[in-house]
Tab-separated table of N, CA, C and O in Angstrom:
chain	number	residue	atom	x	y	z
U	22	MET	N	14.260	-26.362	31.985
U	22	MET	CA	13.608	-26.096	30.738
U	22	MET	C	14.694	-26.032	29.674
U	22	MET	O	15.610	-25.238	29.764
U	23	GLY	N	14.625	-26.869	28.649
U	23	GLY	CA	15.617	-26.866	27.587
U	23	GLY	C	15.356	-25.769	26.580
U	23	GLY	O	14.231	-25.348	26.368
U	24	LEU	N	16.427	-25.310	25.973
U	24	LEU	CA	16.299	-24.296	24.935
U	24	LEU	C	16.226	-24.981	23.589
U	24	LEU	O	16.843	-26.007	23.356
U	25	MET	N	15.488	-24.402	22.677
U	25	MET	CA	15.293	-24.962	21.350
U	25	MET	C	15.933	-24.046	20.331
U	25	MET	O	15.840	-22.835	20.430
U	26	SER	N	16.606	-24.606	19.360
U	26	SER	CA	17.152	-23.765	18.306
U	26	SER	C	16.123	-23.663	17.187
U	26	SER	O	15.345	-24.579	16.950
U	27	VAL	N	16.122	-22.534	16.534
U	27	VAL	CA	15.198	-22.291	15.435
U	27	VAL	C	16.014	-22.172	14.170
U	27	VAL	O	16.963	-21.392	14.115
U	28	GLU	N	15.677	-22.954	13.184
U	28	GLU	CA	16.428	-22.910	11.941
U	28	GLU	C	15.796	-21.906	10.991
U	28	GLU	O	14.603	-21.923	10.736
U	29	VAL	N	16.637	-21.026	10.486
U	29	VAL	CA	16.239	-20.050	9.482
U	29	VAL	C	17.142	-20.279	8.289
U	29	VAL	O	18.361	-20.325	8.423
U	30	TYR	N	16.569	-20.438	7.120
U	30	TYR	CA	17.339	-20.717	5.931
U	30	TYR	C	17.375	-19.484	5.044
U	30	TYR	O	16.344	-18.908	4.734
U	31	SER	N	18.563	-19.098	4.645
U	31	SER	CA	18.724	-17.968	3.752
U	31	SER	C	18.832	-18.501	2.328
U	31	SER	O	19.598	-19.418	2.051
U	32	LEU	N	18.071	-17.932	1.435
U	32	LEU	CA	18.093	-18.332	0.036
U	32	LEU	C	19.034	-17.419	-0.737
U	32	LEU	O	19.373	-16.324	-0.289
U	33	ASP	N	19.449	-17.854	-1.919
U	33	ASP	CA	20.338	-17.041	-2.750
U	33	ASP	C	19.750	-15.667	-3.028
U	33	ASP	O	20.472	-14.689	-3.160
U	34	SER	N	18.441	-15.577	-3.082
U	34	SER	CA	17.781	-14.308	-3.385
U	34	SER	C	17.794	-13.350	-2.196
U	34	SER	O	17.391	-12.205	-2.309
U	35	GLY	N	18.242	-13.836	-1.045
U	35	GLY	CA	18.236	-13.015	0.157
U	35	GLY	C	16.996	-13.241	1.007
U	35	GLY	O	16.918	-12.773	2.134
U	36	ALA	N	16.011	-13.953	0.460
U	36	ALA	CA	14.791	-14.245	1.214
U	36	ALA	C	15.109	-15.303	2.270
U	36	ALA	O	16.089	-16.023	2.170
U	37	MET	N	14.274	-15.380	3.274
U	37	MET	CA	14.477	-16.363	4.330
U	37	MET	C	13.238	-17.231	4.484
U	37	MET	O	12.125	-16.751	4.333
U	38	LEU	N	13.470	-18.485	4.778
U	38	LEU	CA	12.383	-19.407	5.083
U	38	LEU	C	12.373	-19.650	6.582
U	38	LEU	O	13.389	-19.986	7.170
U	39	ILE	N	11.240	-19.461	7.203
U	39	ILE	CA	11.087	-19.672	8.636
U	39	ILE	C	9.916	-20.622	8.848
U	39	ILE	O	8.905	-20.519	8.166
U	40	ASN	N	10.045	-21.518	9.786
U	40	ASN	CA	8.971	-22.439	10.110
U	40	ASN	C	7.778	-21.637	10.641
U	40	ASN	O	7.793	-21.160	11.768
U	41	LYS	N	6.743	-21.492	9.834
U	41	LYS	CA	5.588	-20.653	10.185
U	41	LYS	C	4.702	-21.266	11.266
U	41	LYS	O	3.808	-20.619	11.772
U	42	SER	N	4.951	-22.524	11.619
U	42	SER	CA	4.120	-23.148	12.651
U	42	SER	C	4.641	-22.865	14.061
U	42	SER	O	4.016	-23.259	15.035
U	43	LEU	N	5.775	-22.164	14.161
U	43	LEU	CA	6.318	-21.846	15.479
U	43	LEU	C	5.392	-20.913	16.248
U	43	LEU	O	4.805	-20.006	15.676
U	44	LYS	N	5.302	-21.146	17.542
U	44	LYS	CA	4.564	-20.238	18.417
U	44	LYS	C	5.590	-19.489	19.267
U	44	LYS	O	6.382	-20.107	19.988
U	45	VAL	N	5.588	-18.176	19.137
U	45	VAL	CA	6.561	-17.325	19.811
U	45	VAL	C	5.869	-16.555	20.928
U	45	VAL	O	4.829	-15.937	20.711
U	46	ALA	N	6.465	-16.575	22.105
U	46	ALA	CA	5.975	-15.764	23.221
U	46	ALA	C	6.938	-14.605	23.413
U	46	ALA	O	8.127	-14.810	23.658
U	47	VAL	N	6.446	-13.390	23.265
U	47	VAL	CA	7.243	-12.196	23.516
U	47	VAL	C	7.047	-11.840	24.986
U	47	VAL	O	5.931	-11.593	25.432
U	48	LEU	N	8.150	-11.837	25.727
U	48	LEU	CA	8.111	-11.537	27.151
U	48	LEU	C	8.467	-10.071	27.344
U	48	LEU	O	9.546	-9.630	26.946
U	49	ALA	N	7.556	-9.303	27.932
U	49	ALA	CA	7.743	-7.864	28.106
U	49	ALA	C	7.287	-7.467	29.499
U	49	ALA	O	6.781	-8.280	30.260
U	50	GLY	N	7.459	-6.204	29.810
U	50	GLY	CA	6.994	-5.698	31.103
U	50	GLY	C	8.091	-5.721	32.134
U	50	GLY	O	8.966	-4.879	32.136
U	51	GLY	N	8.051	-6.723	32.984
U	51	GLY	CA	9.053	-6.823	34.026
U	51	GLY	C	8.810	-5.844	35.155
U	51	GLY	O	7.687	-5.397	35.390
U	52	VAL	N	9.877	-5.517	35.846
U	52	VAL	CA	9.796	-4.628	37.004
U	52	VAL	C	10.766	-3.472	36.827
U	52	VAL	O	11.657	-3.518	36.002
U	53	GLY	N	10.568	-2.440	37.574
U	53	GLY	CA	11.512	-1.335	37.558
U	53	GLY	C	11.066	-0.170	36.697
U	53	GLY	O	9.974	-0.153	36.119
U	54	SER	N	11.968	0.792	36.595
U	54	SER	CA	11.646	2.061	35.940
U	54	SER	C	11.469	1.948	34.438
U	54	SER	O	10.877	2.835	33.816
U	55	GLU	N	11.965	0.879	33.815
U	55	GLU	CA	11.859	0.745	32.362
U	55	GLU	C	10.709	-0.162	31.926
U	55	GLU	O	10.637	-0.579	30.776
U	56	ARG	N	9.801	-0.441	32.834
U	56	ARG	CA	8.667	-1.324	32.544
U	56	ARG	C	7.847	-0.855	31.343
U	56	ARG	O	7.547	-1.631	30.443
U	57	GLN	N	7.480	0.424	31.302
U	57	GLN	CA	6.642	0.926	30.213
U	57	GLN	C	7.370	0.844	28.867
U	57	GLN	O	6.768	0.506	27.853
U	58	VAL	N	8.663	1.124	28.870
U	58	VAL	CA	9.466	1.004	27.638
U	58	VAL	C	9.451	-0.446	27.163
U	58	VAL	O	9.305	-0.729	25.972
U	59	SER	N	9.576	-1.376	28.101
U	59	SER	CA	9.564	-2.794	27.772
U	59	SER	C	8.225	-3.223	27.176
U	59	SER	O	8.177	-3.996	26.217
U	60	LEU	N	7.133	-2.736	27.747
U	60	LEU	CA	5.805	-3.081	27.206
U	60	LEU	C	5.655	-2.565	25.781
U	60	LEU	O	5.105	-3.255	24.913
U	61	THR	N	6.160	-1.365	25.521
U	61	THR	CA	6.096	-0.804	24.161
U	61	THR	C	6.966	-1.616	23.212
U	61	THR	O	6.548	-1.949	22.103
U	62	SER	N	8.170	-1.949	23.640
U	62	SER	CA	9.060	-2.777	22.814
U	62	SER	C	8.414	-4.124	22.517
U	62	SER	O	8.446	-4.609	21.378
U	63	GLY	N	7.844	-4.733	23.536
U	63	GLY	CA	7.196	-6.029	23.359
U	63	GLY	C	6.058	-5.969	22.364
U	63	GLY	O	5.893	-6.860	21.523
U	64	LYS	N	5.276	-4.913	22.427
U	64	LYS	CA	4.170	-4.739	21.478
U	64	LYS	C	4.703	-4.628	20.047
U	64	LYS	O	4.163	-5.247	19.123
U	65	ASN	N	5.772	-3.865	19.868
U	65	ASN	CA	6.347	-3.690	18.533
U	65	ASN	C	6.984	-4.974	18.011
U	65	ASN	O	6.839	-5.314	16.829
U	66	VAL	N	7.678	-5.699	18.881
U	66	VAL	CA	8.274	-6.975	18.485
U	66	VAL	C	7.187	-7.973	18.103
U	66	VAL	O	7.272	-8.653	17.075
U	67	ALA	N	6.141	-8.051	18.915
U	67	ALA	CA	5.038	-8.980	18.632
U	67	ALA	C	4.377	-8.652	17.295
U	67	ALA	O	4.037	-9.560	16.525
U	68	GLN	N	4.214	-7.368	17.005
U	68	GLN	CA	3.613	-6.971	15.728
U	68	GLN	C	4.493	-7.401	14.554
U	68	GLN	O	4.000	-7.900	13.554
U	69	ALA	N	5.805	-7.224	14.683
U	69	ALA	CA	6.723	-7.623	13.609
U	69	ALA	C	6.706	-9.136	13.407
U	69	ALA	O	6.714	-9.613	12.267
U	70	ILE	N	6.665	-9.884	14.496
U	70	ILE	CA	6.609	-11.345	14.393
U	70	ILE	C	5.293	-11.775	13.759
U	70	ILE	O	5.258	-12.658	12.898
U	71	ASN	N	4.215	-11.147	14.153
U	71	ASN	CA	2.908	-11.427	13.560
U	71	ASN	C	2.912	-11.093	12.071
U	71	ASN	O	2.408	-11.871	11.251
U	72	ASP	N	3.478	-9.953	11.717
U	72	ASP	CA	3.551	-9.552	10.308
U	72	ASP	C	4.366	-10.538	9.478
U	72	ASP	O	4.141	-10.679	8.277
U	73	ALA	N	5.321	-11.227	10.128
U	73	ALA	CA	6.132	-12.235	9.439
U	73	ALA	C	5.366	-13.548	9.261
U	73	ALA	O	5.853	-14.468	8.626
U	74	GLY	N	4.159	-13.602	9.835
U	74	GLY	CA	3.310	-14.770	9.648
U	74	GLY	C	3.421	-15.829	10.722
U	74	GLY	O	2.900	-16.930	10.564
U	75	LEU	N	4.086	-15.510	11.824
U	75	LEU	CA	4.207	-16.484	12.905
U	75	LEU	C	3.105	-16.291	13.935
U	75	LEU	O	2.556	-15.199	14.078
U	76	ASN	N	2.825	-17.335	14.661
U	76	ASN	CA	1.854	-17.303	15.756
U	76	ASN	C	2.558	-16.682	16.952
U	76	ASN	O	3.592	-17.186	17.401
U	77	VAL	N	2.024	-15.592	17.483
U	77	VAL	CA	2.697	-14.875	18.560
U	77	VAL	C	1.732	-14.539	19.690
U	77	VAL	O	0.560	-14.270	19.455
U	78	VAL	N	2.242	-14.620	20.910
U	78	VAL	CA	1.516	-14.164	22.093
U	78	VAL	C	2.462	-13.239	22.852
U	78	VAL	O	3.674	-13.375	22.774
U	79	THR	N	1.895	-12.289	23.557
U	79	THR	CA	2.686	-11.377	24.379
U	79	THR	C	2.344	-11.634	25.830
U	79	THR	O	1.179	-11.797	26.179
U	80	SER	N	3.380	-11.681	26.668
U	80	SER	CA	3.161	-11.914	28.093
U	80	SER	C	3.827	-10.810	28.896
U	80	SER	O	4.997	-10.506	28.707
U	81	ASP	N	3.062	-10.213	29.804
U	81	ASP	CA	3.573	-9.240	30.759
U	81	ASP	C	4.131	-10.047	31.920
U	81	ASP	O	3.395	-10.501	32.782
U	82	ILE	N	5.428	-10.263	31.908
U	82	ILE	CA	6.057	-11.182	32.851
U	82	ILE	C	6.732	-10.416	33.985
U	82	ILE	O	7.187	-9.299	33.799
U	83	SER	N	6.741	-11.029	35.153
U	83	SER	CA	7.424	-10.464	36.318
U	83	SER	C	7.856	-11.632	37.202
U	83	SER	O	7.394	-12.759	37.010
U	84	PRO	N	8.720	-11.385	38.171
U	84	PRO	CA	9.110	-12.483	39.070
U	84	PRO	C	7.917	-13.098	39.807
U	84	PRO	O	7.963	-14.257	40.195
U	85	ASP	N	6.842	-12.326	39.964
U	85	ASP	CA	5.655	-12.827	40.653
U	85	ASP	C	4.709	-13.607	39.750
U	85	ASP	O	3.830	-14.312	40.242
U	86	ASP	N	4.855	-13.463	38.428
U	86	ASP	CA	3.985	-14.181	37.485
U	86	ASP	C	4.789	-14.600	36.262
U	86	ASP	O	4.974	-13.840	35.324
U	87	MET	N	5.273	-15.829	36.317
U	87	MET	CA	6.030	-16.395	35.203
U	87	MET	C	5.299	-17.594	34.605
U	87	MET	O	5.907	-18.482	34.032
U	88	SER	N	3.984	-17.598	34.729
U	88	SER	CA	3.186	-18.747	34.293
U	88	SER	C	3.354	-19.061	32.808
U	88	SER	O	3.248	-20.222	32.412
U	89	ILE	N	3.648	-18.071	31.987
U	89	ILE	CA	3.832	-18.296	30.549
U	89	ILE	C	4.969	-19.288	30.286
U	89	ILE	O	4.955	-20.008	29.299
U	90	LEU	N	5.951	-19.341	31.189
U	90	LEU	CA	7.089	-20.237	31.002
U	90	LEU	C	6.702	-21.702	31.091
U	90	LEU	O	7.441	-22.573	30.627
U	91	CYS	N	5.527	-21.989	31.653
U	91	CYS	CA	5.040	-23.363	31.774
U	91	CYS	C	4.150	-23.774	30.606
U	91	CYS	O	3.706	-24.927	30.547
U	92	ASP	N	3.895	-22.869	29.695
U	92	ASP	CA	3.022	-23.146	28.548
U	92	ASP	C	3.777	-24.015	27.540
U	92	ASP	O	4.684	-23.555	26.848
U	93	LYS	N	3.419	-25.268	27.477
U	93	LYS	CA	4.109	-26.232	26.614
U	93	LYS	C	3.867	-25.990	25.120
U	93	LYS	O	4.542	-26.570	24.280
U	94	SER	N	2.914	-25.114	24.780
U	94	SER	CA	2.660	-24.846	23.368
U	94	SER	C	3.616	-23.801	22.791
U	94	SER	O	3.650	-23.585	21.582
U	95	ILE	N	4.426	-23.162	23.654
U	95	ILE	CA	5.375	-22.143	23.200
U	95	ILE	C	6.643	-22.820	22.694
U	95	ILE	O	7.236	-23.655	23.381
U	96	ASP	N	7.072	-22.442	21.484
U	96	ASP	CA	8.301	-22.986	20.905
U	96	ASP	C	9.507	-22.094	21.164
U	96	ASP	O	10.625	-22.572	21.319
U	97	VAL	N	9.269	-20.765	21.174
U	97	VAL	CA	10.362	-19.800	21.289
U	97	VAL	C	9.945	-18.672	22.223
U	97	VAL	O	8.822	-18.180	22.132
U	98	PHE	N	10.847	-18.271	23.103
U	98	PHE	CA	10.631	-17.095	23.949
U	98	PHE	C	11.521	-15.974	23.432
U	98	PHE	O	12.720	-16.168	23.252
U	99	PHE	N	10.933	-14.800	23.202
U	99	PHE	CA	11.670	-13.610	22.778
U	99	PHE	C	11.641	-12.631	23.946
U	99	PHE	O	10.580	-12.150	24.333
U	100	LEU	N	12.794	-12.357	24.522
U	100	LEU	CA	12.874	-11.465	25.678
U	100	LEU	C	12.948	-10.020	25.210
U	100	LEU	O	13.888	-9.630	24.522
U	101	ALA	N	11.939	-9.236	25.572
U	101	ALA	CA	11.883	-7.821	25.204
U	101	ALA	C	11.853	-6.959	26.463
U	101	ALA	O	11.245	-5.899	26.483
U	102	LEU	N	12.514	-7.448	27.497
U	102	LEU	CA	12.520	-6.736	28.770
U	102	LEU	C	13.701	-5.776	28.834
U	102	LEU	O	14.793	-6.095	28.375
U	103	HIS	N	13.468	-4.636	29.427
U	103	HIS	CA	14.508	-3.640	29.660
U	103	HIS	C	14.769	-3.565	31.160
U	103	HIS	O	13.899	-3.842	31.969
U	104	GLY	N	15.971	-3.145	31.516
U	104	GLY	CA	16.280	-2.894	32.920
U	104	GLY	C	16.316	-4.143	33.772
U	104	GLY	O	16.608	-5.240	33.309
U	105	ARG	N	15.984	-3.952	35.046
U	105	ARG	CA	16.025	-5.016	36.039
U	105	ARG	C	15.106	-6.169	35.645
U	105	ARG	O	14.002	-5.945	35.160
U	106	PHE	N	15.580	-7.378	35.823
U	106	PHE	CA	14.899	-8.628	35.515
U	106	PHE	C	15.009	-9.001	34.037
U	106	PHE	O	14.775	-10.127	33.662
U	107	GLY	N	15.411	-8.069	33.196
U	107	GLY	CA	15.578	-8.356	31.775
U	107	GLY	C	17.026	-8.230	31.357
U	107	GLY	O	17.720	-9.213	31.132
U	108	GLU	N	17.499	-6.993	31.275
U	108	GLU	CA	18.866	-6.752	30.813
U	108	GLU	C	19.922	-7.237	31.801
U	108	GLU	O	21.073	-7.430	31.422
U	109	ASP	N	19.543	-7.457	33.041
U	109	ASP	CA	20.523	-7.925	34.026
U	109	ASP	C	20.719	-9.443	33.985
U	109	ASP	O	21.509	-9.997	34.729
U	110	GLY	N	19.981	-10.135	33.114
U	110	GLY	CA	20.177	-11.571	32.928
U	110	GLY	C	19.367	-12.479	33.838
U	110	GLY	O	19.461	-13.695	33.722
U	111	GLN	N	18.568	-11.919	34.742
U	111	GLN	CA	17.810	-12.763	35.666
U	111	GLN	C	16.866	-13.718	34.925
U	111	GLN	O	16.842	-14.922	35.218
U	112	LEU	N	16.097	-13.184	33.992
U	112	LEU	CA	15.127	-14.024	33.273
U	112	LEU	C	15.848	-15.043	32.384
U	112	LEU	O	15.425	-16.190	32.292
U	113	GLN	N	16.930	-14.641	31.757
U	113	GLN	CA	17.706	-15.576	30.934
U	113	GLN	C	18.192	-16.760	31.771
U	113	GLN	O	18.120	-17.899	31.338
U	114	ARG	N	18.659	-16.483	32.988
U	114	ARG	CA	19.098	-17.565	33.881
U	114	ARG	C	17.963	-18.520	34.198
U	114	ARG	O	18.136	-19.733	34.214
U	115	ILE	N	16.799	-17.966	34.443
U	115	ILE	CA	15.634	-18.801	34.742
U	115	ILE	C	15.314	-19.690	33.553
U	115	ILE	O	15.059	-20.896	33.711
U	116	LEU	N	15.339	-19.143	32.358
U	116	LEU	CA	15.049	-19.923	31.153
U	116	LEU	C	16.088	-21.014	30.929
U	116	LEU	O	15.766	-22.120	30.499
U	117	GLU	N	17.342	-20.708	31.196
U	117	GLU	CA	18.403	-21.697	30.986
U	117	GLU	C	18.362	-22.819	32.015
U	117	GLU	O	18.768	-23.926	31.728
U	118	ASP	N	17.879	-22.501	33.222
U	118	ASP	CA	17.783	-23.537	34.268
U	118	ASP	C	16.584	-24.410	33.992
U	118	ASP	O	16.495	-25.525	34.188
């Protein structure tokens, strides 16, 4: 799965232009003791992305269910996982492969 870069343009006024047609998947949940923290973080990240005017979906991802990664309509994945499977780099490796 290839990674896509997202261009953000900063204007002299400090405002930013972002491609509003992007579909962002916030990946949260995961496994381990920090699962609930991750779900809360994912909810907050998704709300901020939505408030910015982007199309956003949230996925409760785990090693047993990574079906969201096959969704060809997703342009950007935002990893909001804490602890095992998130902060340890496992999911990042999967995305890079």
